[in-house]
Structure formats: C-alpha cells, structure tokens
Coordinates of C-alpha atoms and ligand atoms in Angstrom, one line a residue:
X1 CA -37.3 11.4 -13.1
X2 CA -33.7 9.4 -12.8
X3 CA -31.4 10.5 -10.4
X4 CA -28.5 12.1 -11.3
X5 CA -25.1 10.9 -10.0
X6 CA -23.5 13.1 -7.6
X7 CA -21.1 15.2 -9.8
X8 CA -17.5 14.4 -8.4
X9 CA -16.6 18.3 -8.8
X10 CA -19.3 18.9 -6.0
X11 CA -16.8 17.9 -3.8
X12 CA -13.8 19.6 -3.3
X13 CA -11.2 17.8 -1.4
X14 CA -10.4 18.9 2.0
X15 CA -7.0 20.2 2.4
X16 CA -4.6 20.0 5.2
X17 CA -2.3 22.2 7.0
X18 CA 0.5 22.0 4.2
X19 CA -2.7 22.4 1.7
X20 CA -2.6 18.6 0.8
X21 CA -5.7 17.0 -1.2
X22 CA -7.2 14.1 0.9
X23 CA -7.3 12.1 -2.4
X24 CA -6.3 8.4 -1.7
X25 CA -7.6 5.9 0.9
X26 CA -5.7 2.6 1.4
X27 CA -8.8 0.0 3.0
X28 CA -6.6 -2.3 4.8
X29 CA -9.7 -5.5 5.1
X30 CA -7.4 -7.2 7.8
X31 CA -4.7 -7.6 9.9
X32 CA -3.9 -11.1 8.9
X33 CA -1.3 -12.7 6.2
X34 CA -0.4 -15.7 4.9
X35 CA 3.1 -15.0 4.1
X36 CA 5.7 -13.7 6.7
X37 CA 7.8 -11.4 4.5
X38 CA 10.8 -10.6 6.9
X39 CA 10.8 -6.3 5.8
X40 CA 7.3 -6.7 7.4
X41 CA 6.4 -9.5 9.6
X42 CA 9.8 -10.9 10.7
X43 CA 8.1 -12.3 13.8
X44 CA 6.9 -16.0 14.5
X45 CA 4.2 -14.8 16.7
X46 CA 1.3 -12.2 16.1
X47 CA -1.2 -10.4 18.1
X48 CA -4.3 -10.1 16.0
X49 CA -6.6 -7.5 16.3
X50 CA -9.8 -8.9 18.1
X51 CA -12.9 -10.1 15.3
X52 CA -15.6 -8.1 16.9
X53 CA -13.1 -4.8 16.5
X54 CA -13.2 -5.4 12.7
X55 CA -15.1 -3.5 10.5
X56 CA -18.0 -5.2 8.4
X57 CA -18.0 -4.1 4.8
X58 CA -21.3 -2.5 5.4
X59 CA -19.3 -0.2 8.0
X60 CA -16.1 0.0 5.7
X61 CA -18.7 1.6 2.2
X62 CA -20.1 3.7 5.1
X63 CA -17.0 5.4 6.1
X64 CA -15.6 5.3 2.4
X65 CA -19.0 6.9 1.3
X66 CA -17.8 10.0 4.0
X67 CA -14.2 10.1 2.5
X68 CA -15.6 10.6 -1.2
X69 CA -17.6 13.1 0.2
X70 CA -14.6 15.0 1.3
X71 CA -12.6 14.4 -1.5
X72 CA -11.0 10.6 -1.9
X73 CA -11.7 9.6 -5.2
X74 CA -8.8 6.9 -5.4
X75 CA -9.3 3.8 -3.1
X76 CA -6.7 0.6 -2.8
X77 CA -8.0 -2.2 -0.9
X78 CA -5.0 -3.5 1.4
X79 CA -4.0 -5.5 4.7
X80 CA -2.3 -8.1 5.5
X81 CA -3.4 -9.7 2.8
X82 CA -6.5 -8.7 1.3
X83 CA -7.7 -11.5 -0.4
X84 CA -7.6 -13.5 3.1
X85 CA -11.0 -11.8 4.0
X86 CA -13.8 -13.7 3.0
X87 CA -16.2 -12.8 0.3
X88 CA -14.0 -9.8 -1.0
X89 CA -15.2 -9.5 -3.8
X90 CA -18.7 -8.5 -2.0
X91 CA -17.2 -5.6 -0.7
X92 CA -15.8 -4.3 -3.9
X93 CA -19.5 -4.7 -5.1
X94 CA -20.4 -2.4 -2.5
X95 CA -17.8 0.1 -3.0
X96 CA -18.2 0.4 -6.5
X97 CA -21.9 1.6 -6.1
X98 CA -20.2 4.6 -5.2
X99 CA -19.9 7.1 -8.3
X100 CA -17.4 9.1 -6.9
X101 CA -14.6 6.3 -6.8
X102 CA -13.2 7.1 -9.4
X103 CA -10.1 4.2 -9.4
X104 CA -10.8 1.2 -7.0
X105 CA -7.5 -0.9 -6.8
X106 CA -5.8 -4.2 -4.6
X107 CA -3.1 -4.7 -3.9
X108 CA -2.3 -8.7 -2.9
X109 CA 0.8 -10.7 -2.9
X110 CA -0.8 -13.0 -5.5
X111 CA -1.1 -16.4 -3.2
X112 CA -4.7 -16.6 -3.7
X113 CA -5.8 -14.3 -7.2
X114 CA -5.6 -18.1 -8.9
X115 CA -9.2 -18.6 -7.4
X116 CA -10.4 -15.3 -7.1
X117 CA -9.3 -13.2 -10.1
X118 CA -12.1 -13.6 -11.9
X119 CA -14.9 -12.9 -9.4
X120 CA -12.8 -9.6 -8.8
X121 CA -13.3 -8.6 -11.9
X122 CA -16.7 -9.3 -12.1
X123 CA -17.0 -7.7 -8.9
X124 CA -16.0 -4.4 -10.3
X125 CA -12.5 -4.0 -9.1
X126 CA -10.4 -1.8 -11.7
X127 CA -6.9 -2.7 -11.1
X128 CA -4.3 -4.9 -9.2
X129 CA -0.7 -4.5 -7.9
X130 CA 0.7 -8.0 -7.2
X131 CA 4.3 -7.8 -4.8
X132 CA 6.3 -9.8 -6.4
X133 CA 9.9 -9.3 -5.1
X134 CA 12.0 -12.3 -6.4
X135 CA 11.7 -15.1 -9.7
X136 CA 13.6 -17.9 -7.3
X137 CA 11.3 -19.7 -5.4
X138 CA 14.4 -20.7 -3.4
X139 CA 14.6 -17.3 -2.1
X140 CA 10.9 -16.6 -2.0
X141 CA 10.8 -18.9 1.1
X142 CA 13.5 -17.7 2.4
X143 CA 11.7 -14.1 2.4
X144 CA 8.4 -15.1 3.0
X145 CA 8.6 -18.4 5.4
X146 CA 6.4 -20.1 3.0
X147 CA 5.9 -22.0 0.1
X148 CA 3.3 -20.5 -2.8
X149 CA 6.2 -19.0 -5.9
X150 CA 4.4 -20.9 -8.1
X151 CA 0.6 -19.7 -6.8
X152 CA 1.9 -16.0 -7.1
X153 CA 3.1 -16.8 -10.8
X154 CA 0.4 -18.2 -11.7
X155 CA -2.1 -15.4 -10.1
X156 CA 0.0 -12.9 -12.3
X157 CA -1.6 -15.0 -15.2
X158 CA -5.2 -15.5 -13.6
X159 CA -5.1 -11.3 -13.4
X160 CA -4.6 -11.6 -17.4
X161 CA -6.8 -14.4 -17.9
X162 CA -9.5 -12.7 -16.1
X163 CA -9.5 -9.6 -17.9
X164 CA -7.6 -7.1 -16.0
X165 CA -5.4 -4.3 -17.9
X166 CA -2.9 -2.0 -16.1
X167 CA -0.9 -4.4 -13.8
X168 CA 1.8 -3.5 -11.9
X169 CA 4.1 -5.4 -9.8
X170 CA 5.7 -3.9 -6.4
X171 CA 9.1 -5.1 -5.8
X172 CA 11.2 -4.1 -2.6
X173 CA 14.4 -4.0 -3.6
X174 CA 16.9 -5.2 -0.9
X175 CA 20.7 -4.8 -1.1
X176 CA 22.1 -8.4 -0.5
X177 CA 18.7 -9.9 -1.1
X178 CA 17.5 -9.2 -4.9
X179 CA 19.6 -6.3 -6.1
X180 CA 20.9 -9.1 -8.9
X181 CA 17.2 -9.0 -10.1
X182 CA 16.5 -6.2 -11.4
X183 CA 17.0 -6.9 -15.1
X184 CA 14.8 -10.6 -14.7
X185 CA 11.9 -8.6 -13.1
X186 CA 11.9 -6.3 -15.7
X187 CA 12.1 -8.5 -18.9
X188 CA 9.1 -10.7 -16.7
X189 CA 7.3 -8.0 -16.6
X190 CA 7.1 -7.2 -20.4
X191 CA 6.8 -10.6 -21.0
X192 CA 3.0 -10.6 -18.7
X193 CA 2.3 -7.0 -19.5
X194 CA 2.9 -5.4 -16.3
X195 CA 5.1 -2.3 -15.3
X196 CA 7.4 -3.2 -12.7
X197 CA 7.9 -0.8 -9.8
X198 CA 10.8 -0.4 -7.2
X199 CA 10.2 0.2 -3.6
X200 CA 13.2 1.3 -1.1
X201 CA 13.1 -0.7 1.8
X202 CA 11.2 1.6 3.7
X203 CA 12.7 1.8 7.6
X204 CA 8.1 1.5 8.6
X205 CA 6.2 -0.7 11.2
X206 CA 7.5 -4.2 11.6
X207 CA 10.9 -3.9 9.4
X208 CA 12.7 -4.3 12.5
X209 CA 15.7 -5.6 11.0
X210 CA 15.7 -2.9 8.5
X211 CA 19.3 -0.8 7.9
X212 CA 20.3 2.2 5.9
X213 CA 22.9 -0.7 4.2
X214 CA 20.2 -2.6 2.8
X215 CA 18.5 0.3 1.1
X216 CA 19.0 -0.1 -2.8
X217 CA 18.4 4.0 -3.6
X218 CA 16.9 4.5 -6.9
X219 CA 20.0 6.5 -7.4
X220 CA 21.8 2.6 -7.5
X221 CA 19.0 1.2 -9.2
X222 CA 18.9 3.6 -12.2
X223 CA 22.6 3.6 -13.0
X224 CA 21.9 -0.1 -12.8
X225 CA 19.3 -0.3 -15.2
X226 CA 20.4 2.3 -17.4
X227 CA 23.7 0.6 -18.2
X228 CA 22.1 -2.6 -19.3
X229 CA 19.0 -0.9 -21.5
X230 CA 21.5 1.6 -22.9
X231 CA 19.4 4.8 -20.9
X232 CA 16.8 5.4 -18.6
X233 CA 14.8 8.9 -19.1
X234 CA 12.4 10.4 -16.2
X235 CA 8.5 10.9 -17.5
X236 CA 7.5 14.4 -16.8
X237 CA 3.7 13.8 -15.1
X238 CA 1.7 15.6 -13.1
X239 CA 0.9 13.0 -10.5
X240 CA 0.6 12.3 -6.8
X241 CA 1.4 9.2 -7.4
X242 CA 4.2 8.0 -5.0
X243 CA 6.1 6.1 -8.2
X244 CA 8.6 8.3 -10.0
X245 CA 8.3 6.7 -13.7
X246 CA 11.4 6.2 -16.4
X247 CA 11.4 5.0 -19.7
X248 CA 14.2 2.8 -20.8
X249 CA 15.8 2.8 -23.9
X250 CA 14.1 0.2 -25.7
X251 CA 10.7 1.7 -24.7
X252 CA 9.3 0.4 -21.7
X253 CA 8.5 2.2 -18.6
X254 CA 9.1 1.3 -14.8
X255 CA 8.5 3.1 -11.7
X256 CA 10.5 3.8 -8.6
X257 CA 9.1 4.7 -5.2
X258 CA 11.9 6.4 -3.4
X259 CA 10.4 6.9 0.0
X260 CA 13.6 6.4 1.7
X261 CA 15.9 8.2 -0.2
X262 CA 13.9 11.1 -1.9
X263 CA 10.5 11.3 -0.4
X264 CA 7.2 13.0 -1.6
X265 CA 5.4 14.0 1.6
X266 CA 5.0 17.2 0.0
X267 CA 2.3 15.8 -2.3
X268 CA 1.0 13.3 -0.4
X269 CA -2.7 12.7 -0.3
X270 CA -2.6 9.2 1.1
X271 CA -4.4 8.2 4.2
X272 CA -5.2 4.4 5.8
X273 CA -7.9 2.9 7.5
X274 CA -7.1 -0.2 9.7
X275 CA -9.4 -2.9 9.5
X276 CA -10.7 -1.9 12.7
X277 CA -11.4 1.3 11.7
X278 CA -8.6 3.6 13.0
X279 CA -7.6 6.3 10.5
X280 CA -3.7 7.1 10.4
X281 CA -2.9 10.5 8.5
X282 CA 1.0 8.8 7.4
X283 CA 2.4 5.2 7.1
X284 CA 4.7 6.4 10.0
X285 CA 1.9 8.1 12.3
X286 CA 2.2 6.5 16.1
X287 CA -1.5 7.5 16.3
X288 CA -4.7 6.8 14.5
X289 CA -8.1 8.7 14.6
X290 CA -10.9 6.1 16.0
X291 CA -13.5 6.3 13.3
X292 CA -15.1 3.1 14.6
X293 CA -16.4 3.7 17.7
X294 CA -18.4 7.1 16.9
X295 CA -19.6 5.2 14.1
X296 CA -20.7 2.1 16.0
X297 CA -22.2 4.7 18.7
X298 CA -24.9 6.1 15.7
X299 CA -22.8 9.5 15.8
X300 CA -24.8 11.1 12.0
X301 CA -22.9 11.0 9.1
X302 CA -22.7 14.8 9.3
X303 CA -20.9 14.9 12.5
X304 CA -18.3 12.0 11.6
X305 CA -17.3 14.0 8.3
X306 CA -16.7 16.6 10.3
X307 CA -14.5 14.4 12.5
X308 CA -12.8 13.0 9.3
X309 CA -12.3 16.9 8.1
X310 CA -11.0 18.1 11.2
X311 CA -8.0 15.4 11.2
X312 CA -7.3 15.9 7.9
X313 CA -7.6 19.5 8.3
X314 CA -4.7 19.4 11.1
X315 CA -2.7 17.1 9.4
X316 CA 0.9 18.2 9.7
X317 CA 2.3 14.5 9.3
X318 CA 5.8 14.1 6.9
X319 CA 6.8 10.8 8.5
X320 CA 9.7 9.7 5.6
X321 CA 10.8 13.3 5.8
X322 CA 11.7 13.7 9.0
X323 CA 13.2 10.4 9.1
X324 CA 15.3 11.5 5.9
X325 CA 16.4 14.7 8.2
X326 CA 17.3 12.3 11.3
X327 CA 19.6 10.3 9.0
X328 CA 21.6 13.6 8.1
X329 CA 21.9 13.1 12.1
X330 CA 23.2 9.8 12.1
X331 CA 19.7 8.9 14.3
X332 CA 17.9 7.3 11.5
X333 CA 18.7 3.5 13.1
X334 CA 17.5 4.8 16.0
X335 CA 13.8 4.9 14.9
X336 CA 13.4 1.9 14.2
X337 CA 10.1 0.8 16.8
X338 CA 11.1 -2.1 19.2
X339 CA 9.4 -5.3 18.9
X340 CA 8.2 -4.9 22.3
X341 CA 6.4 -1.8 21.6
X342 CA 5.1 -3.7 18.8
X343 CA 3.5 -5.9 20.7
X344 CA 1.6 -3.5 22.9
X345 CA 0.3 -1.8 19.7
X346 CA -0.3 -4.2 16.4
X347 CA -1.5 -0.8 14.6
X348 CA 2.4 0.3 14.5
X349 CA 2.9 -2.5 12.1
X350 CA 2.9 -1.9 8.5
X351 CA 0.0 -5.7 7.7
X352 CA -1.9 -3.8 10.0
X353 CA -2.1 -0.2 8.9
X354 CA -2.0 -1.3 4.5
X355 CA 1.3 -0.7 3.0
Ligands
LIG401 N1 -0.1 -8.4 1.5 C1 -0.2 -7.5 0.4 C2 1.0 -7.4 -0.4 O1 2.1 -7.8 0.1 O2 0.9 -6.9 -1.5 C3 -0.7 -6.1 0.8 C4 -0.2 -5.5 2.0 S1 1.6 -5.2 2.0 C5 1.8 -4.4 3.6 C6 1.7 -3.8 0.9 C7 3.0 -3.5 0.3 O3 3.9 -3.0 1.4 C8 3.7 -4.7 -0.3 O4 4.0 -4.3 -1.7 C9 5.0 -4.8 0.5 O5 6.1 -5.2 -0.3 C10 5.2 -3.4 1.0 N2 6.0 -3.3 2.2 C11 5.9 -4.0 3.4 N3 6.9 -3.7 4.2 C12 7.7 -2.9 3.5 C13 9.0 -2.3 3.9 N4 9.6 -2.4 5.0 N5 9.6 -1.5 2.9 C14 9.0 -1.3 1.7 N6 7.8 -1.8 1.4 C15 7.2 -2.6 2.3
LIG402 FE1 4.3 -9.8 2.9 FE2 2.1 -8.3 2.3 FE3 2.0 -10.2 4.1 FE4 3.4 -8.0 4.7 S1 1.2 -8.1 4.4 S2 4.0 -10.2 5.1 S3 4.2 -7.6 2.6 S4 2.5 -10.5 2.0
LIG403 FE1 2.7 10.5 3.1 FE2 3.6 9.9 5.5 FE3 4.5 8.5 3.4 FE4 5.2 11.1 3.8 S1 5.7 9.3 5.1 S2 4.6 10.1 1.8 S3 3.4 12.0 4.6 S4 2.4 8.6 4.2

C-alpha cells in the first residue's frame, strides 16, 4: 500500500504566550555576504561564525522537519546572503521532500540568481524576494561598497527567465538616501512583473548608524505615492504577513512593512534559525535557543520538539513594540547595540540572524 502524506491539519501549530501560531521560519544558510549594505553591515571588518559551528543541510531539513511538526508551514531561506552557500539548491531539494512546507521562499539580493536561478527552480524552490533598494548604480555602491547593479538587474530577469511567478522586490526606504525613488521602483516593477514592497529602516542588529530622521514612515510614503497615481486604497486580507498591501489607482498593488512606525508583533508567527543553529523567537531578541548542540549530542527528535515547543510556548517577545513605546520616551536612539557589543556577539547582527 502507498503511504499517505502526513495531513498538514495533523499538526496544529503551537501557540505562544500571547496565543501566536509558530507559522514561519526564516533559514538563515550563513553568516556571510558579499555586499556591505550600510543599514546592515556598515563595518569593514567581520567576525564570522566558525565553519564547524554551521549547520549541514542534512541538520538544517532535520530541525525544519521538527518545526513542521509543530506547526511552520511557511519557510524563507535567508542569511547573509543565501545564495553564497554552496550547492543551495541541494538543500532546497531536501526541504521540499517535506509535504508539510507548504510555501518555500529566498530571499537574495540578486548578485548571484544570474547563475543560479534556474537550478532553483528546478530544485523546487517556490518563490523569490530580490532587495533591490535603488535603479542608480552610482548609489548602489555607495550603499553596498560594491560593484554588481547590473548582476542584480539582470538576476531580476534570470528569476523570469527561469520560470518563477510571484516576485517581489524589498526596498528599504531611507529618508536622504532613495526617498526620490519611489515612483521609478514602482513603474520597474510593473515593467518585470514584480510587486514592490517598502521596508522602514528598521533601528535591528548592525544598523548602527540608524536614526528616527532617516525613517520614511509609510504614512510619508503613501501620501507620496498616492499624489502621483491619483489614490492609494488599503486591501482588506487576512494575513500574517508583515507587508500591509495598497492598490494604486491605475491597478497595481504594493506593500509596505511598517515595522518601525506601526508594528505587527501582535500577529507575528516568525521565528529564525542562525546558520549555526541558534533559534531567536524576534528579529530583536538578545538571546537565541541552541538547537544545535542537543541536536549534535543525538538528543531524539521527541525530546528536541519538545525543547522547540517549550520556547515557543514561553515566547513573550514584541521586540519593534517596545521599541515603538521607548520612542514615546524619547529612548528609542538609545537602543541602538554598540558595535563593540557586536563584536562580542555576531548573532546580534541582522546577516547573521536572516532579515
Ligand atoms: N542578503 C539577502 C538580502 O539582502 O536580500 C538576505 C538577507 S538580508 C538581512 C534580508 C533583508 O533584510 C533585506 O531585504 C534587507 O534589505 C533587510 N534589512 C537589513 N537591514 C535592515 C534594516 N536596518 N532595516 C530594514 N531592513 C533591513
Ligand atoms: Fe545587504 Fe542582505 Fe548583505 Fe545585509 S545580508 S549586507 S541586506 S545584501
Ligand atoms: Fe515579530 Fe519581533 Fe518583529 Fe515584533 S519585532 S514583528 S515580535 S520579530
């Protein structure tokens, strides 16, 4: 007789202490990056988390297997940059044995899709977010500290080419920096079939030159975009999904993640691995769970989902929120993590944890 799949409904997610689905795992694959983006690695130098520390993809579909048990049925594949680890497109393989993923996603800044898109979709990988934050490779290098505009143009295109649907493009919108781009990234994005999605510069991890000044709110960026479509209208969806979307006036939709200025802890179901296997319950959380080293010691599968329920079980973690209620304060600057406690703790950074 075949097997039958495991029915996804067998699993209820776990809840936490605010009754929170653990729904959606970000994988971050590794630590490392070839670009330097300055809201996330505005350092020359970086401490790299040691190679024998990082998890093999057999250990990474392992502990995802335990997640989907508990309830994650949405995983992104992250870092760094993702498509820096060798042979990705093996693990994606390996995760999409698993019938209860239900979405398997990357998210990349592009440099490399050129060469790889196709062998991701082959692989079995379901969608892509490409970060794409400016259209002038003069400011591109001024961002990033390197070259590659072109590459992540012409990765947008491989994505395409290579059959993918559903693209979306993550832009961080920076007051000073590409506030004058909205418009651009938008009309690019009809024009390559992708839905373009605001982020506010998020005060997380490495961003240590972040400041409330540079925050675009999506307050600024609607009245923006509404005058030059003529209207911007909300879409009423029931969704985790950290993107608010609109629809402008001549029918196309965008999104805008307003962690800063309006966050959603109250639905969030996110969690993140590191690439060595620490799990942090928020994007802000000072502390992860150590999945790795029960896992390396042979501790059952039973008694590590157990582990991984407990934490989520406890989770009381509304990082953005209580930063949002420090700002009221006039503390919010404050907060910001010193590079010298960065140093002693790479995890803290945002390439390490998966944005
Ligand atoms: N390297 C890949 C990339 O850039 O797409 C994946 C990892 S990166 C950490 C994931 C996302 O986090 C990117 O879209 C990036 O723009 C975003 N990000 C990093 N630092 C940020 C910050 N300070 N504020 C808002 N978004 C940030
Ligand atoms: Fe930029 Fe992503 Fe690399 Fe951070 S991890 S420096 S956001 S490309
Ligand atoms: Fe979730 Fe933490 Fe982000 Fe709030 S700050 S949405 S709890 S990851």
């Amino acid at each position: 007789m075949m097997s039958q799949p495991p029915d996804p409904t067998s699993y209820p997610p776990v809840a936490d202490a605010y009754a929170r689905p653990l729904k959606s795992l970000r994988l971050s694959v590794t630590d490392r990056c070839n670009l330097r983006c300055n809201y996330c690695m505005p350092e020359e130098e970086y401490g790299w988390l040691p190679r024998d520390t990082i998890l093999s993809f057999e250990e990474i579909t392992a502990l995802t297997g335990l997640f989907t048990e508990l309830g994650v049925d949405k995983v992104r594949l992250t870092g760094g940059e993702p498509l820096l680890r060798r042979d990705l497109h093996s693990l994606i393989r390996m995760l999409r044995r698993n019938p209860l993923i239900q979405e398997l996603a990357l998210t990349t800044n592009g440099l490399l899709l050129p060469e790889q898109a196709p062998a991701l979709k082959e692989a079995g990988l379901d969608r892509i977010t490409v970060s794409l934050d400016t259209l002038r490779p003069d400011r591109f290098k001024a961002l990033t500290r390197r070259d590659g505009h072109e590459k992540v143009l012409e990765g947008i295109e491989a994505t395409r080419s290579a059959g993918f649907t559903g693209l979306k493009l993550d832009t961080v919108a920076i007051r000073g920096f590409n506030d004058d781009e909205l418009i651009d990234l938008i009309e690019y994005g009809k024009r390559v079939s992708a839905e373009v999605r605001f982020i506010e510069y998020m005060d997380v991890g490495g961003a240590t030159g972040w400041s409330m000044a540079k925050v675009l709110s999506r307050d600024a960026m609607l009245e923006a975009v509404g005058r030059w479509y003529g209207g911007v209208e909300p879409l009423h969806e029931q969704s985790s999904a950290p993107a608010q979307r609109y629809r402008l006036a001549d029918g196309t939709t965008i999104g805008i993640i307003a962690s800063t200025t309006a966050p959603f802890c109250a639905t969030c179901d996110r969690s993140r691995l590191t690439a060595d296997g620490l799990w942090y319950l928020c994007l802000y959380g000072k502390e992860g769970i150590d999945l790795r080293e029960p896992l390396r010691r042979g501790v059952s599968p039973l008694e590590m989902k157990s582990l991984i329920k407990i934490g989520w079980q406890r989770r009381r973690d509304r990082g953005a929120e209580e930063r949002k209620a420090l700002e009221r304060l006039g503390l919010r600057e404050e907060q910001l993590i010193e590079i010298r406690q960065l140093r002693l703790d790479p995890h803290l950074e945002m390439h390490a944890r998966g944005g």
